[in-house]
CSV table of C-alpha atoms in Angstrom, one decimal:
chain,number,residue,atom,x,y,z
A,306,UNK,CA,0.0,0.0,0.0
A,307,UNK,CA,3.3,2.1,0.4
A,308,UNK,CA,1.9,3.9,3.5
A,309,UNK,CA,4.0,7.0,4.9
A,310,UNK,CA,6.0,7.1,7.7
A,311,UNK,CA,3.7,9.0,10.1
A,312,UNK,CA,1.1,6.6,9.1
A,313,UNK,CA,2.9,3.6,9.9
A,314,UNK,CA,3.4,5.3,13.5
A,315,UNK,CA,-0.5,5.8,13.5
A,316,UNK,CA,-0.8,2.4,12.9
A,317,UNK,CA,1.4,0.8,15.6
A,318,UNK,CA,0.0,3.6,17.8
A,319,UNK,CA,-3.7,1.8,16.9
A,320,UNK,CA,-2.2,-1.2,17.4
A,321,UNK,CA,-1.0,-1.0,20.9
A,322,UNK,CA,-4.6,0.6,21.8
A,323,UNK,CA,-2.5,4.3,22.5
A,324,UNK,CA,-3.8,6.4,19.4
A,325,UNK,CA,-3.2,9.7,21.9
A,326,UNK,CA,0.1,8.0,22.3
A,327,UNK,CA,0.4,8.7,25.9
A,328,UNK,CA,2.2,5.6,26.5
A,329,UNK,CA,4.6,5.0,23.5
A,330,UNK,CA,6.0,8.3,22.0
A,331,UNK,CA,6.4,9.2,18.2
A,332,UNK,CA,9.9,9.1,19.1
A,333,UNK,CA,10.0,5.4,20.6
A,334,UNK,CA,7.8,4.2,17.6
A,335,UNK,CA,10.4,5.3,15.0
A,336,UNK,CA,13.0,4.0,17.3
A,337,UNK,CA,11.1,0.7,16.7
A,338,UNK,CA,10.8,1.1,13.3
A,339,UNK,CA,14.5,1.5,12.5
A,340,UNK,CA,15.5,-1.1,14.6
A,341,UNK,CA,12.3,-2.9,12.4
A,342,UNK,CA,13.5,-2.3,8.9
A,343,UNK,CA,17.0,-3.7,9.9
A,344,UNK,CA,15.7,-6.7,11.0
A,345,UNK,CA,13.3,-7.0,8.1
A,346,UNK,CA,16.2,-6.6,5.9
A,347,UNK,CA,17.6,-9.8,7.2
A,348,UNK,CA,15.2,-11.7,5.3
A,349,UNK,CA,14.2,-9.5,2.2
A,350,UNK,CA,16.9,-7.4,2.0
A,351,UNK,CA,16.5,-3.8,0.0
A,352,UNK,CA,18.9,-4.2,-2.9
A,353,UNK,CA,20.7,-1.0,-4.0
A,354,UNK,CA,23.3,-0.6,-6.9
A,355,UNK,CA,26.4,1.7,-5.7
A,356,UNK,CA,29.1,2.5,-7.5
A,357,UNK,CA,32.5,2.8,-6.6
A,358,UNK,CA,35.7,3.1,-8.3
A,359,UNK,CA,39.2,1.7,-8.3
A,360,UNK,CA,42.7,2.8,-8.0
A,361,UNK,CA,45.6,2.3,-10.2
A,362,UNK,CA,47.9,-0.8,-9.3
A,363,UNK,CA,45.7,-1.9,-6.6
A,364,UNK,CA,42.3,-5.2,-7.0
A,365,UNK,CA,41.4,-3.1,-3.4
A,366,UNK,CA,38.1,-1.0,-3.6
A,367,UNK,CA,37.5,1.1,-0.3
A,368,UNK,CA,33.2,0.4,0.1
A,369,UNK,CA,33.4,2.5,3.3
A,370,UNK,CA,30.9,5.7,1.5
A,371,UNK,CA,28.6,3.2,0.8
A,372,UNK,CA,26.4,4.3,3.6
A,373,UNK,CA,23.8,1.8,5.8
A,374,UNK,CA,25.9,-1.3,4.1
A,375,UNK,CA,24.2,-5.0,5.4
A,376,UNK,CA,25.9,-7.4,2.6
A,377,UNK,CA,27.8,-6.9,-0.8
A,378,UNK,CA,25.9,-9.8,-2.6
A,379,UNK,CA,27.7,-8.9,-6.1
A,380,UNK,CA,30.3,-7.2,-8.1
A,381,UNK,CA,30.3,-6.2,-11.3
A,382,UNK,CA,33.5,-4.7,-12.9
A,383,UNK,CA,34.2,-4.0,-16.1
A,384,UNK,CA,30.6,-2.9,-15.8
A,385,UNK,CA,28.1,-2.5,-18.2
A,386,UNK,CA,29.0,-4.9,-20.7
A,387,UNK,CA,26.8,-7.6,-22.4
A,388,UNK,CA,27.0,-10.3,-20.5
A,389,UNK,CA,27.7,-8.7,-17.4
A,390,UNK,CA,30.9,-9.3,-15.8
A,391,UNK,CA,30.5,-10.6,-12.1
A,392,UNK,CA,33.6,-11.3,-10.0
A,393,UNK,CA,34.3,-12.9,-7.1
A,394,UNK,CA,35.7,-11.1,-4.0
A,395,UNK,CA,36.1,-10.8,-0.8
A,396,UNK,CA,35.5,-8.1,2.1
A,397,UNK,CA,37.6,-7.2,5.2
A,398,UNK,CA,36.4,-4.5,7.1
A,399,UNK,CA,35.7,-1.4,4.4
A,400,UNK,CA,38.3,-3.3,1.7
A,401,UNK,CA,36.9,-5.4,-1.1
A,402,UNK,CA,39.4,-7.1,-3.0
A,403,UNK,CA,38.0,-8.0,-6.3
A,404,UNK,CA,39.9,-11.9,-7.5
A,405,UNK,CA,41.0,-10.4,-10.8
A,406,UNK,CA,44.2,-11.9,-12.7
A,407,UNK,CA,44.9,-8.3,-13.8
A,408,UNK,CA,45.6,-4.3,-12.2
A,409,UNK,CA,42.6,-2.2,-12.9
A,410,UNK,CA,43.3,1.7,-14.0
A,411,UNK,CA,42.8,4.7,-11.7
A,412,UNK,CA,39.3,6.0,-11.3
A,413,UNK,CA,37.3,2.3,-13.2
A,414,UNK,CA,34.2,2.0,-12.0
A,415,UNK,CA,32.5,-1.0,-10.0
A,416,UNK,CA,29.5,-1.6,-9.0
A,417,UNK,CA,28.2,-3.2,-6.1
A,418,UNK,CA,24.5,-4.7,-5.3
A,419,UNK,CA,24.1,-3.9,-1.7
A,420,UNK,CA,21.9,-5.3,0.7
A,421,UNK,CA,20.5,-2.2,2.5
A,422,UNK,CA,18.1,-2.0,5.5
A,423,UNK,CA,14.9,-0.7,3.9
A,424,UNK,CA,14.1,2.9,4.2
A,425,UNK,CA,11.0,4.6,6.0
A,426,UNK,CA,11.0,8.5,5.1
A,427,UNK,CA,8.9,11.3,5.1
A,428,UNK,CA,6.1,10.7,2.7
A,429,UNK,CA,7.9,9.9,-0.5
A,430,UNK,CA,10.1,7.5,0.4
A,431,UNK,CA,9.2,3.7,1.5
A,432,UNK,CA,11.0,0.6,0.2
A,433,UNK,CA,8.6,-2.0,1.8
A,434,UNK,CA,5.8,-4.4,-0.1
A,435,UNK,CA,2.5,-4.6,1.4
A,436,UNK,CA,3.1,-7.5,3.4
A,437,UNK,CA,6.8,-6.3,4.7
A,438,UNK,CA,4.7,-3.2,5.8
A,439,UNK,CA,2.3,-5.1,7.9
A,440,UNK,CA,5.0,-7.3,9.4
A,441,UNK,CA,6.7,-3.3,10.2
A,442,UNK,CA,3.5,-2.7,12.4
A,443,UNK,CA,3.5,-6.2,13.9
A,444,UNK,CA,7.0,-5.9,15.4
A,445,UNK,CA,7.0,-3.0,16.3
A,446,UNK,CA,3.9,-3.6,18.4
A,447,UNK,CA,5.1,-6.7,19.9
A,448,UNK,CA,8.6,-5.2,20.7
A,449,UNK,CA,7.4,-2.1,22.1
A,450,UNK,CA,4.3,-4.1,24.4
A,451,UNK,CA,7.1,-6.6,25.8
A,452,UNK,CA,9.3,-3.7,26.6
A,453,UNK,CA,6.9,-2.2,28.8
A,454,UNK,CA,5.6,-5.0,30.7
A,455,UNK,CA,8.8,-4.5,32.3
A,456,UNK,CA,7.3,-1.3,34.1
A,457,UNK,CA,4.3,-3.4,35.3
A,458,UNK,CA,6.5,-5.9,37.7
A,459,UNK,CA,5.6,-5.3,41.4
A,460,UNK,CA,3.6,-2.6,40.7
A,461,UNK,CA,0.0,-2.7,42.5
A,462,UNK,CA,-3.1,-2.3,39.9
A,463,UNK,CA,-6.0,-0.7,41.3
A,464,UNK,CA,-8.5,-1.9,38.6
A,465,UNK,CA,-7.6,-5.8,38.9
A,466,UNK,CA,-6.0,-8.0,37.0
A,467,UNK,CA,-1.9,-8.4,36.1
A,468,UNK,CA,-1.5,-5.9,33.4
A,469,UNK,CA,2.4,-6.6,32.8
A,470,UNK,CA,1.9,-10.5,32.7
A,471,UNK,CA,-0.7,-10.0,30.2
A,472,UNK,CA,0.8,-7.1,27.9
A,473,UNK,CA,3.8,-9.2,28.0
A,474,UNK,CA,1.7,-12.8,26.9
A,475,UNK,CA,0.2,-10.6,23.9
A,476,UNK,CA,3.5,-9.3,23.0
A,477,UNK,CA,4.7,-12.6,23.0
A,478,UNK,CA,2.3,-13.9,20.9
A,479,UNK,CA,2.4,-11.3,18.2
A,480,UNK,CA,5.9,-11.9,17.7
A,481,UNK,CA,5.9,-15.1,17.4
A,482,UNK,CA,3.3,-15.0,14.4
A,483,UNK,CA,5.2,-11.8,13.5
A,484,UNK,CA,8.9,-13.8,12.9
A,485,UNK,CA,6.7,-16.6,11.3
A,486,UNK,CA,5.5,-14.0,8.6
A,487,UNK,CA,9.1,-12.6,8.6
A,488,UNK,CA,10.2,-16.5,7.8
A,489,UNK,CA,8.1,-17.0,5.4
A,490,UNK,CA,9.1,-13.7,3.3
């Protein structure tokens, strides 16, 4: 549906029953929601194309300005030839070394297809299908709920019942069919 972020917090916000959110803030949702789209992109990763380029004498590529880097899943080099020309490599910390039997020139380009945690912005910009979105809300919600169960231990509840024991069940729950869904992706 390719909602917008402050409708994503709107839904979480109806989903943990605290639309006035006098409970969870705009500021913890979105905390929830990047620490969402990371995890989400464990298991349908947003793919990017970057481009970096080479220097003379060296198969080293520094990748460190390729920001919000998960995974480097391929490289091309010698790019945009027909058939494309993948090579192997390897990563060590912000250094890929591409296994070439040759030197590449100054200033080549390479491109890389990054895996990229997916990106909630604004109201233009959201990389997430329909059902990624829903999962999004899902975790979120169960996250935040199990979080602040916490609060509820040895505290004394005028109206009845165990209100951190049963925030904490539901929170449970949720994110047990929520990482099911996330599986399944």
């Amino acid at each position: 549906m390719a909602y917008t972020e402050s409708q994503i917090i709107n839904r979480v916000s109806t989903v943990l029953h605290d639309t006035t959110q006098a409970i969870w803030s705009t500021a913890t949702i979105r905390q929830g929601i990047d620490d969402a789209l990371v995890e989400i992109a464990g298991y349908a990763p947003y793919i990017v194309k970057a481009t970096v380029t080479t220097s003379a004498g060296t198969k080293d590529v520094d990748i460190s300005s390729v920001t919000d880097l998960l995974e480097v899943n391929e490289v091309e080099f010698r790019i945009d030839k027909d058939p494309k020309r993948f090579r192997r490599f390897e990563i060590r910390q912000s250094i890929l070394r591409m296994d070439i039997d040759f030197e590449p020139d100054a200033s080549e380009n390479v491109r890389l297809y990054c895996a990229k945690p997916h990106v909630l912005s604004g109201t233009t910009v959201n990389t997430l299908s329909p059902e990624e979105e829903r999962i999004l809300i899902d975790l979120v919600a169960s996250r935040l709920a199990i979080n602040k169960a916490v609060d509820f231990v040895d505290k004394v509840n005028v109206g009845g019942g165990r209100p951190g024991v049963e925030m904490q069940g539901w929170g449970e729950a949720k994110l047990a069919l929520s990482l099911k869904s996330l599986r399944n992706l």
